[in-house]
XYZ file of C-alpha atoms in Angstrom:
743
model
C 205.810 158.988 109.578
C 205.973 160.371 106.041
C 209.688 162.113 107.548
C 211.084 158.703 109.869
C 214.252 158.274 108.245
C 215.117 155.582 105.915
C 217.080 152.311 105.665
C 219.929 152.537 104.135
C 218.749 149.422 101.997
C 215.655 151.395 101.266
C 217.634 154.186 99.682
C 219.806 151.868 97.701
C 216.890 149.556 96.304
C 214.848 153.150 95.638
C 217.957 155.059 93.316
C 218.671 151.125 91.849
C 214.974 150.398 90.675
C 213.747 154.629 89.317
C 217.395 154.086 87.170
C 217.876 150.330 86.807
C 220.207 150.601 83.490
C 222.419 152.484 85.625
C 222.129 150.366 88.227
C 222.637 147.281 86.141
C 225.455 148.610 83.779
C 227.039 149.918 87.195
C 226.648 146.238 88.326
C 228.761 144.558 84.989
C 231.240 147.027 85.548
C 231.936 146.196 88.871
C 232.439 142.805 87.776
C 234.284 143.494 84.645
C 237.298 145.333 87.091
C 236.849 143.336 89.855
C 237.819 139.981 86.865
C 240.625 141.945 84.884
C 242.395 143.408 87.873
C 242.401 139.710 88.932
C 243.581 138.345 86.028
C 246.394 141.076 85.815
C 247.532 140.661 88.992
C 248.071 136.558 88.774
C 247.771 134.989 91.865
C 250.124 135.124 94.704
C 250.843 131.499 95.412
C 251.915 130.850 99.500
C 255.179 129.981 99.917
C 256.653 126.657 101.201
C 257.362 128.905 104.046
C 254.131 129.962 104.735
C 252.779 126.410 106.186
C 255.415 126.029 108.860
C 254.242 125.504 111.819
C 255.558 124.234 115.470
C 258.527 122.131 115.120
C 258.259 121.061 111.745
C 258.201 123.814 110.866
C 261.167 125.135 113.060
C 262.679 122.144 111.447
C 262.248 123.117 107.653
C 263.169 126.335 108.910
C 266.657 125.397 109.926
C 266.481 122.743 106.494
C 266.408 126.263 104.431
C 269.015 128.214 106.143
C 271.216 125.140 105.376
C 270.352 124.613 102.368
C 269.124 121.449 103.278
C 265.718 121.432 102.032
C 264.913 117.716 100.187
C 265.425 119.113 96.291
C 261.897 117.669 94.401
C 262.446 113.656 93.265
C 260.055 112.109 90.699
C 260.617 108.164 90.781
C 259.711 106.455 86.957
C 258.798 102.635 87.964
C 259.000 100.203 85.542
C 256.230 96.642 86.481
C 255.465 93.320 84.972
C 251.425 95.214 83.371
C 249.596 92.115 84.187
C 251.352 92.082 87.690
C 254.123 89.367 88.620
C 258.086 90.220 87.593
C 259.223 92.351 84.588
C 261.129 90.017 82.384
C 264.882 91.818 83.579
C 266.065 92.456 80.446
C 263.399 94.607 78.599
C 263.142 96.312 82.370
C 266.536 97.138 82.134
C 266.059 98.872 78.501
C 263.224 100.278 79.542
C 265.439 102.190 82.198
C 267.776 103.362 79.241
C 265.411 104.450 77.780
C 264.111 106.121 80.920
C 267.831 107.808 81.989
C 268.811 109.127 78.384
C 265.180 110.966 77.745
C 265.111 112.643 81.430
C 268.925 113.885 81.629
C 268.398 115.755 78.125
C 265.492 117.579 80.120
C 266.704 121.253 81.125
C 264.553 120.635 84.314
C 266.237 117.460 85.258
C 269.640 118.365 88.044
C 270.395 113.876 87.679
C 268.878 110.913 87.172
C 269.988 108.196 89.983
C 270.504 104.481 88.066
C 268.271 102.348 88.720
C 267.320 100.946 91.804
C 265.597 97.303 91.505
C 263.044 96.178 94.325
C 264.061 93.558 96.724
C 261.519 90.778 95.725
C 262.712 91.707 92.320
C 258.626 92.678 91.074
C 259.895 96.580 89.897
C 262.372 98.695 88.541
C 263.143 102.455 90.138
C 264.451 105.009 88.337
C 264.766 108.380 90.439
C 264.704 112.020 88.670
C 266.296 114.852 90.767
C 264.831 118.404 89.021
C 265.579 121.565 90.322
C 264.264 124.496 92.049
C 261.853 123.902 95.280
C 258.343 122.088 94.730
C 256.549 125.030 93.562
C 258.872 124.679 90.962
C 258.481 121.504 90.003
C 255.361 121.332 90.098
C 256.007 123.571 86.910
C 258.244 121.672 84.873
C 257.275 117.884 85.819
C 254.874 117.993 82.353
C 257.903 117.594 80.998
C 259.296 114.768 82.616
C 255.838 112.861 82.220
C 255.534 113.607 78.761
C 259.301 111.356 78.110
C 257.565 108.566 80.455
C 254.215 108.466 78.470
C 256.458 108.165 75.348
C 258.623 105.026 77.234
C 255.824 102.903 78.164
C 254.290 103.737 74.465
C 257.580 101.794 73.547
C 257.384 99.475 75.918
C 255.050 97.033 75.252
C 254.246 93.995 77.961
C 255.759 96.902 80.569
C 253.790 98.931 83.136
C 255.986 102.261 83.179
C 254.449 105.346 85.168
C 255.798 108.121 87.445
C 255.185 109.378 90.465
C 256.327 112.250 92.883
C 254.773 115.277 95.076
C 255.276 117.634 91.685
C 252.937 114.609 89.552
C 250.805 113.848 92.349
C 249.920 117.643 93.806
C 249.203 118.232 90.048
C 247.501 115.090 89.471
C 244.932 115.772 92.431
C 244.194 119.763 91.645
C 243.830 118.511 88.004
C 241.132 115.676 89.181
C 239.433 118.440 91.153
C 239.153 120.970 88.707
C 237.817 118.442 86.846
C 235.113 117.206 89.550
C 234.234 120.339 90.239
C 233.466 121.358 86.926
C 231.208 118.301 87.244
C 229.725 119.635 90.374
C 228.444 122.704 88.516
C 226.804 121.336 85.843
C 224.794 119.660 88.372
C 224.039 122.506 91.118
C 223.038 125.046 88.336
C 220.550 122.794 87.181
C 219.249 121.518 89.821
C 219.040 125.158 91.604
C 217.127 126.700 88.968
C 214.636 123.250 88.817
C 214.080 124.384 92.147
C 213.657 128.179 91.823
C 211.380 127.672 88.945
C 209.346 125.281 91.180
C 209.351 127.748 93.631
C 208.373 131.214 91.816
C 207.050 129.369 87.883
C 208.871 131.777 85.921
C 211.713 130.669 83.673
C 213.202 134.603 84.507
C 212.254 134.808 88.075
C 214.441 131.442 88.135
C 216.958 132.430 86.524
C 218.108 135.883 88.434
C 219.090 134.112 91.363
C 221.467 131.855 90.053
C 222.746 134.302 87.618
C 223.343 137.021 90.438
C 225.266 133.584 92.134
C 227.551 133.359 89.629
C 228.114 136.843 88.728
C 228.681 136.929 92.603
C 231.255 133.779 92.525
C 233.167 135.372 89.136
C 233.380 139.063 91.092
C 234.659 137.600 94.030
C 237.029 135.220 92.410
C 239.095 138.516 91.081
C 238.974 140.202 94.150
C 240.079 137.007 95.617
C 243.073 137.457 93.157
C 243.920 141.000 94.650
C 243.476 139.973 98.345
C 245.959 136.937 97.557
C 248.859 140.150 97.645
C 247.685 140.425 101.298
C 246.856 136.640 102.322
C 248.970 134.311 100.371
C 246.501 131.327 98.363
C 246.785 128.077 99.498
C 247.025 126.400 96.503
C 243.253 126.756 95.550
C 242.093 125.463 98.065
C 239.875 128.578 98.506
C 237.802 128.339 95.261
C 235.643 125.488 96.004
C 234.304 126.384 98.771
C 234.203 129.980 96.706
C 232.009 128.378 94.548
C 230.280 126.518 96.995
C 229.348 129.073 99.253
C 228.601 131.587 97.060
C 225.821 129.227 95.135
C 224.237 129.173 98.786
C 224.694 132.497 99.769
C 224.165 134.240 96.480
C 221.025 132.470 95.910
C 219.138 132.566 99.314
C 219.408 136.564 99.452
C 218.148 136.898 95.722
C 215.567 133.869 96.647
C 214.775 135.932 99.977
C 214.709 139.463 98.402
C 212.520 137.990 94.700
C 209.454 136.028 97.282
C 208.858 139.102 99.807
C 208.598 141.399 96.363
C 206.134 139.134 95.403
C 204.575 138.961 98.474
C 203.819 142.919 99.161
C 202.714 143.022 95.416
C 200.059 140.078 96.373
C 199.558 141.808 100.185
C 198.187 144.504 97.630
C 196.177 143.158 94.767
C 199.182 143.887 92.308
C 198.214 148.408 92.951
C 201.875 149.062 93.552
C 204.563 149.243 90.814
C 206.899 145.999 91.144
C 209.499 148.777 91.632
C 207.392 149.714 94.655
C 207.165 146.719 96.044
C 210.572 146.061 95.656
C 212.099 149.029 97.798
C 209.438 147.636 100.176
C 210.808 144.576 100.115
C 213.987 146.091 101.069
C 212.708 147.539 104.471
C 212.677 143.891 105.847
C 214.254 141.329 103.573
C 216.999 144.074 102.273
C 217.494 144.682 105.928
C 217.815 140.908 106.590
C 220.229 140.327 103.488
C 222.130 143.052 105.308
C 222.890 141.018 108.536
C 222.965 137.613 107.348
C 225.864 138.468 105.162
C 227.467 140.087 108.056
C 226.569 137.382 109.864
C 228.253 135.298 107.936
C 231.368 137.670 106.895
C 232.073 137.081 111.012
C 231.547 134.058 111.355
C 234.160 133.421 108.761
C 236.749 135.767 109.712
C 237.041 133.900 113.098
C 239.490 131.730 110.132
C 241.744 133.973 110.715
C 242.539 133.366 114.190
C 244.253 130.009 113.386
C 247.468 131.879 111.911
C 247.058 129.732 108.875
C 247.207 130.075 105.347
C 245.119 127.759 104.242
C 242.009 129.169 106.841
C 243.376 132.218 105.987
C 242.894 131.884 102.480
C 239.471 130.029 102.286
C 238.532 132.780 105.374
C 239.337 135.743 102.266
C 237.567 134.087 99.539
C 234.028 133.390 101.482
C 234.096 136.356 102.971
C 234.419 138.693 99.618
C 231.443 135.732 97.972
C 229.216 137.046 100.685
C 229.652 140.522 100.560
C 229.755 140.760 96.775
C 226.237 138.538 96.762
C 225.032 140.882 99.488
C 225.796 143.549 97.533
C 224.543 142.117 94.183
C 221.160 141.159 96.301
C 220.807 145.418 96.996
C 221.388 146.866 94.087
C 221.344 144.909 90.480
C 218.672 142.545 91.818
C 215.906 145.295 93.048
C 216.965 146.876 89.244
C 216.303 143.725 87.624
C 213.549 143.156 89.343
C 211.686 146.722 87.964
C 212.727 146.927 84.858
C 211.285 142.989 83.609
C 208.210 144.174 86.172
C 205.658 141.396 85.400
C 207.734 139.456 83.839
C 208.856 138.136 85.977
C 205.566 137.084 87.770
C 204.704 133.384 87.285
C 200.893 132.350 86.220
C 200.006 132.437 89.259
C 200.625 135.430 90.160
C 199.973 137.066 87.039
C 196.369 135.490 87.386
C 196.073 137.010 91.089
C 197.270 140.398 89.578
C 194.769 140.171 87.203
C 191.715 139.576 89.644
C 193.034 142.743 91.351
C 192.239 141.744 94.988
C 194.854 142.396 98.140
C 195.303 139.047 100.240
C 197.607 138.050 102.984
C 201.023 136.426 101.957
C 200.182 132.332 101.705
C 200.918 130.502 105.132
C 201.927 126.434 104.782
C 199.355 124.079 105.892
C 201.848 121.431 106.374
C 204.173 123.812 109.018
C 201.318 125.093 110.311
C 199.784 121.134 111.423
C 203.728 120.730 112.274
C 203.082 123.388 114.566
C 200.293 123.142 116.396
C 201.477 119.709 118.460
C 204.373 121.871 118.845
C 202.344 125.179 120.106
C 200.077 122.775 122.525
C 203.182 120.901 124.340
C 206.247 122.907 124.127
C 208.369 121.648 126.968
C 207.512 117.772 126.008
C 208.518 119.408 122.356
C 211.798 120.995 123.858
C 212.786 118.144 125.859
C 211.920 115.783 122.313
C 213.907 117.970 120.269
C 217.247 118.274 122.595
C 217.328 114.466 123.167
C 217.419 114.173 119.224
C 220.604 116.655 119.231
C 222.020 114.986 122.258
C 221.704 111.640 120.508
C 223.549 113.204 117.063
C 226.230 115.411 119.250
C 227.160 112.056 121.629
C 229.772 110.742 118.982
C 231.174 114.141 118.615
C 233.620 112.883 121.302
C 235.499 109.876 119.895
C 236.299 112.419 117.022
C 239.741 111.446 116.100
C 241.500 114.252 113.943
C 244.194 113.368 110.963
C 245.405 115.359 107.831
C 244.830 115.162 104.736
C 248.038 114.123 102.942
C 249.105 110.740 100.225
C 247.392 108.098 102.240
C 244.189 109.747 101.449
C 244.113 110.855 98.211
C 242.044 108.910 95.528
C 243.466 106.319 93.825
C 241.364 107.553 90.920
C 244.484 109.913 90.247
C 247.240 108.100 88.762
C 249.996 109.367 90.572
C 248.397 107.851 93.348
C 248.054 104.629 92.833
C 251.352 104.309 91.451
C 252.962 106.085 94.407
C 250.822 103.221 96.483
C 252.723 100.549 94.557
C 255.874 102.064 94.337
C 255.578 101.670 98.622
C 255.144 98.709 98.719
C 257.818 97.953 96.297
C 260.528 100.573 98.280
C 259.238 100.896 101.771
C 262.206 103.146 102.572
C 261.041 105.140 99.675
C 257.896 106.644 100.941
C 257.098 108.474 103.930
C 260.013 109.588 106.014
C 261.034 111.565 109.715
C 263.704 114.315 108.608
C 265.814 115.319 111.886
C 267.258 118.234 111.144
C 270.318 119.782 113.703
C 271.706 123.247 113.763
C 274.569 123.325 116.265
C 277.609 125.720 116.377
C 281.023 125.677 114.952
C 282.096 123.507 118.381
C 279.731 121.019 118.196
C 278.940 120.302 114.457
C 281.135 116.683 114.648
C 280.014 115.477 117.805
C 275.743 116.358 116.541
C 276.470 114.773 113.473
C 277.810 111.598 115.620
C 275.192 111.734 117.645
C 272.672 111.808 114.687
C 274.399 108.824 113.254
C 273.847 106.873 116.905
C 270.453 108.195 116.351
C 270.334 105.722 113.148
C 271.738 103.407 114.441
C 269.248 103.248 117.301
C 266.651 102.578 115.115
C 268.182 99.931 113.481
C 265.792 96.480 113.433
C 262.821 98.306 114.160
C 260.070 97.780 112.927
C 258.657 101.715 113.449
C 261.531 102.333 110.795
C 261.905 101.643 107.347
C 265.506 99.510 105.974
C 265.812 98.298 102.616
C 269.756 97.309 102.881
C 271.221 100.956 102.582
C 272.092 103.246 105.610
C 269.914 105.870 106.485
C 270.849 109.470 104.432
C 272.533 111.925 105.765
C 273.102 115.235 104.574
C 275.294 118.152 105.790
C 275.141 121.751 105.015
C 278.345 123.327 102.965
C 279.267 125.303 106.405
C 279.080 122.426 108.636
C 276.784 123.337 111.167
C 273.662 122.544 110.100
C 273.016 118.515 108.917
C 269.717 116.083 108.153
C 269.425 112.329 108.812
C 266.143 111.023 107.017
C 264.293 108.211 108.156
C 261.891 106.778 106.120
C 258.536 104.772 107.519
C 257.169 101.963 106.096
C 253.799 102.959 107.114
C 250.818 105.405 105.967
C 251.521 108.843 107.582
C 248.019 108.829 109.387
C 248.662 105.522 110.461
C 249.106 104.578 114.490
C 252.515 102.906 113.643
C 253.284 105.679 112.562
C 252.510 108.028 115.316
C 254.380 105.545 117.496
C 257.470 105.977 115.351
C 257.314 110.294 115.981
C 256.140 109.470 119.477
C 259.593 107.718 120.025
C 261.720 109.090 117.797
C 260.817 112.597 119.647
C 260.174 112.160 123.176
C 262.918 109.272 123.535
C 265.695 109.116 120.648
C 266.061 112.640 119.997
C 266.321 113.506 123.478
C 268.927 110.996 124.426
C 271.548 111.954 120.723
C 271.510 114.658 119.778
C 269.563 116.613 122.755
C 272.649 115.657 124.664
C 274.913 117.945 122.402
C 275.657 121.380 123.458
C 275.096 124.741 121.174
C 272.803 121.564 119.119
C 269.118 122.836 118.211
C 267.181 119.334 116.880
C 263.922 119.277 115.232
C 261.669 116.775 113.471
C 260.143 117.564 110.488
C 258.485 115.345 107.624
C 254.575 114.235 106.376
C 254.243 112.761 109.902
C 255.544 115.633 112.491
C 253.598 118.647 109.902
C 250.401 116.671 110.131
C 250.786 115.849 114.018
C 252.054 119.345 114.420
C 249.867 120.766 112.563
C 246.674 118.858 113.891
C 247.746 120.290 117.597
C 247.943 123.354 116.717
C 244.204 123.458 115.222
C 242.799 121.972 118.706
C 244.864 124.920 120.341
C 243.408 127.445 118.446
C 239.799 125.750 118.328
C 238.602 126.946 121.270
C 238.897 130.969 120.293
C 237.534 130.778 117.045
C 235.141 129.376 118.818
C 234.878 132.036 121.728
C 234.921 134.328 118.884
C 232.262 133.416 116.169
C 230.426 132.943 119.249
C 230.813 136.107 121.039
C 230.432 137.890 117.480
C 227.070 136.183 116.588
C 225.952 136.846 120.457
C 226.354 140.970 119.417
C 225.499 141.118 115.424
C 221.455 138.822 116.535
C 221.605 141.444 119.842
C 221.900 144.612 117.218
C 219.739 142.656 115.167
C 217.161 142.389 117.745
C 217.459 144.203 120.866
C 217.060 141.197 122.908
C 219.767 139.198 124.979
C 217.215 136.069 125.210
C 216.947 135.384 121.378
C 220.926 136.763 120.959
C 221.908 133.831 123.420
C 219.500 131.478 122.153
C 220.302 132.012 118.597
C 223.674 131.230 119.713
C 222.574 128.014 121.239
C 221.148 126.540 118.315
C 224.127 127.371 115.856
C 226.424 125.580 118.610
C 223.848 122.897 117.975
C 223.548 121.992 114.599
C 227.672 122.273 114.429
C 227.659 119.776 117.196
C 225.370 117.533 115.211
C 227.243 117.566 112.019
C 230.548 117.137 113.551
C 228.549 113.664 115.349
C 227.222 112.719 111.885
C 230.597 113.226 110.470
C 232.551 110.793 113.843
C 230.138 108.320 112.682
C 230.423 108.640 108.506
C 233.806 108.781 108.295
C 235.265 106.670 111.142
C 233.241 104.057 110.010
C 232.898 101.573 107.129
C 229.320 101.207 106.737
C 229.195 103.992 103.775
C 231.760 103.561 101.845
C 229.882 101.666 98.946
C 227.339 104.755 99.935
C 229.534 107.966 98.984
C 232.145 106.590 97.478
C 235.040 106.581 99.238
C 237.508 105.037 101.770
C 238.123 105.625 105.117
C 240.728 106.804 106.418
C 239.551 106.136 110.719
C 239.178 109.997 111.156
C 238.061 113.315 110.021
C 240.364 115.929 108.387
C 241.355 118.067 110.807
C 241.249 121.265 108.846
C 237.320 119.609 108.268
C 235.741 120.622 111.653
C 236.672 124.093 111.502
C 235.964 124.507 108.303
C 231.994 123.434 108.888
C 231.699 125.442 111.920
C 232.832 128.771 110.284
C 230.755 127.819 107.280
C 227.849 126.523 109.409
C 227.378 129.732 111.728
C 226.923 131.877 109.137
C 224.279 129.818 107.219
C 222.658 129.076 110.623
C 222.604 132.466 111.689
C 220.967 133.679 108.075
C 217.886 131.377 109.163
C 217.561 133.062 112.183
C 217.528 136.330 110.927
C 214.598 135.299 107.996
C 212.776 133.961 110.952
C 213.011 135.407 113.378
C 212.249 138.766 111.583
C 208.963 137.258 110.241
C 208.347 136.586 114.272
C 208.813 139.942 115.617
C 207.000 142.178 112.491
C 204.325 139.542 114.101
C 205.036 140.989 117.579
C 204.993 144.431 116.161
C 201.634 144.009 114.224
C 200.320 142.793 118.531
C 200.570 138.801 117.869
C 200.716 137.400 121.026
C 204.443 135.467 121.060
C 202.862 131.883 120.650
C 200.913 133.430 117.693
C 203.580 136.113 116.290
C 205.891 132.350 115.856
C 203.254 130.639 113.979
C 202.555 133.713 111.873
C 206.509 133.881 111.501
C 207.755 130.293 110.332
C 204.466 129.310 108.486
C 204.693 132.981 106.546
C 208.483 132.140 106.005
C 208.707 128.009 106.291
C 207.907 128.816 101.831
C 211.400 130.926 101.003
C 212.785 129.022 103.432
C 212.409 125.968 102.847
C 213.537 126.205 99.615
C 216.530 127.775 100.721
C 217.484 124.613 102.306
C 215.862 122.628 99.592
C 218.861 124.334 97.601
C 221.544 124.611 100.083
C 221.628 120.749 100.145
C 221.757 120.445 96.339
C 224.799 122.630 95.932
C 226.395 120.926 99.290
C 225.393 117.302 97.940
C 227.037 117.468 94.723
C 230.298 118.162 96.465
C 229.848 114.584 97.294
C 230.786 114.348 93.633
C 234.210 115.520 93.914
C 236.834 112.657 94.416
C 238.473 113.839 97.613
C 237.754 112.876 100.537
C 237.834 116.267 102.540
C 235.839 117.796 100.243
C 233.280 115.038 100.671
C 232.898 115.275 104.740
C 232.840 119.367 104.307
C 229.695 118.381 102.258
C 228.129 115.971 104.408
C 228.789 117.781 107.631
C 227.336 121.124 105.712
C 224.447 119.018 104.785
C 223.264 117.265 107.516
C 223.707 120.280 109.337
C 221.227 122.517 107.182
C 218.483 119.674 107.582
C 218.613 119.309 110.656
C 218.271 123.577 111.582
C 215.469 123.298 109.258
C 213.494 120.610 110.377
C 214.730 120.237 113.955
C 216.466 123.047 114.959
C 213.796 125.640 113.507
C 210.233 123.392 113.159
C 210.820 122.470 117.147
C 213.127 123.945 119.241
C 213.117 127.641 118.470
C 209.200 127.549 118.452
C 209.209 125.406 121.639
C 211.885 127.913 123.443
C 210.058 130.507 122.614
C 206.515 129.659 123.657
C 207.745 128.795 126.943
C 209.443 132.050 127.205
C 206.577 134.239 125.851
C 207.455 137.542 125.980
C 211.167 137.555 127.700
C 212.180 136.567 124.356
C 212.145 140.826 123.559
C 213.779 141.387 126.649
C 211.198 144.060 127.727
C 207.888 144.339 128.273
C 206.748 144.707 124.716
C 204.342 146.875 123.173
C 202.611 146.827 120.226
C 203.081 150.881 118.890
C 205.203 150.892 115.758
C 208.797 152.085 115.858
C 211.354 151.850 112.764
C 210.851 148.186 112.152
C 207.133 149.262 111.332
C 205.904 145.960 109.381
C 205.511 146.142 105.405
C 201.225 146.762 105.958
C 201.973 149.904 107.946
C 204.892 151.327 105.989
C 204.636 154.672 103.888
C 204.054 154.715 100.399
C 206.890 153.962 98.985
C 208.212 157.388 96.672
C 207.660 155.030 93.677
C 204.866 153.634 94.083
C 202.611 154.115 91.404
C 199.375 156.894 92.988
C 197.245 154.593 90.664
C 196.100 151.493 90.680
C 198.625 149.146 87.847
C 197.283 147.968 84.895
C 195.845 144.550 84.989
C 198.198 141.930 83.424
């Protein structure tokens, strides 16, 4: 036994516990290098071409090759401050002031003449910027300053600005501020929960500190990784923080709690370093398995072949792996160095008594499990019925792509955009029909585009403001772009009908009949439709990959096909419940006031997949910790039913605490005023609660009780093996030869 091979987690923990200052210094150096390297190389932002998907992407490529990509445009809207029609003379003076100021800016290419709204309610000045959408985001602040200066000099008028650049910056700034508020909420709440669990300020502070370290280190590494998988506009940072807090705190919590249990089991007669080493053999191994499970689940996002999901997957995997590394290295060092200072008052009192005691079993969970074990079949059927009822709405889920109509009106540029499109419908959403022809058919293709424009005239699915649709031609004459405005929100049913009519009938009947010509439709509506179709096509492959990866990992962890299959089924059940609740909440209006959103009638197309990937990882996380405790009891010789009760009640306090912490982190993201983040927060919160209450308390124990020894796939033996429980582990090298001093 003494010469048996120790798990690598024990070897690492032993070294870190016996060389705490080296381990702590090494961890800090690692973090400094990560943050410093990330800052030095900067963030590689995704290029416009990285987002091209489907026919819309093909159209964008044709437009880019022909130099027809629309230049970034900002629009300054002049209206009466309190509604109604503005004073015409005053509005004209303000418009001239806007033009004069904008023309002097180096980023401005041209400024159009003021354009009056058909009902006289507004005057609009269009300002064209240099470069592309990315450079416009850097230049737009100078324009906003001039717009604000005009507004301050023309009292009685509402002078405001909107456009893709100002909208994008406004949404990102708002989300950044909301994320800071989220951090301000989740950090103290998490600390408070941990203090209740451990009864010690230090013990509560360590997991929070390590989670923040994981976030900082992952952000630095993410900067480096962005040169391989480009950053998609900062979308990953929110997920990095959310997941970093969840797994960072959880891994530390599981490890710390197990180390304390080992001390209690021996009546405080072993040192904290020895307890850490014993915890490394159980919880340490579970942390590694859990981290691999989360990373594999998130790795499935790469199969989407989408820059947004790739960036999120990269950031989320990095923060998970950094959290695992911290739990295996610096955490044992801190626990060994701080010693009894991490013990709460109750733990110190027990250590002073010097009496060995088994870890506390949850009385509440014991009471809950008694009827489950008494009638497992009835319990299983009831749990499955609840799962089916909550998952059923998934069948009616409608997906849509986040766009201008989903951004919050709390962003000034978004509120201005709504007023702009109400006064100027033709300056809102538009279809872009792009063609590329050989030299012999270029003129015929342009004539066909004009016929296409004529066929949209008078059709309510297309907007007209008295001017002809815009037709632009490339310098070589071989490419052309027709802009067809749409007077509807980009995710509306009417907008979808206009796209279907354009792609299915009008384009094939006009430019589609011109030989030697390639035609494609782009624009915000087309991009959203193609993006959703792309996801729908790839989603089954992601689910298959993640399910198979989870199956393999759970089999490797427990050497049981039955437990591996059961784990995958429980994961999918949690996902379906989450999707069902998302459909109920966000496709209706009943929860708008409660959660602070305006229903779009659909679920964001990215949300179900993100919830799936994150949730499978976290659900497998819980499965590993709970089933590990059950299997420990089995290896001690307990019958499966007895082991289920022992394992679940023994891990109940720590798993429940972990679930409460995760829920508190996810709920804090409801305060981000962006519907996509609210959807992710609701989906994950519901899933974690359902996982902890129904799946782990009802379905898992009842299923295992019915399966009995079949859970382990072969006749069970009580002889100790490689996974010998802590009580039978050989005395660790760092254990004190004599009882520890009391107090």
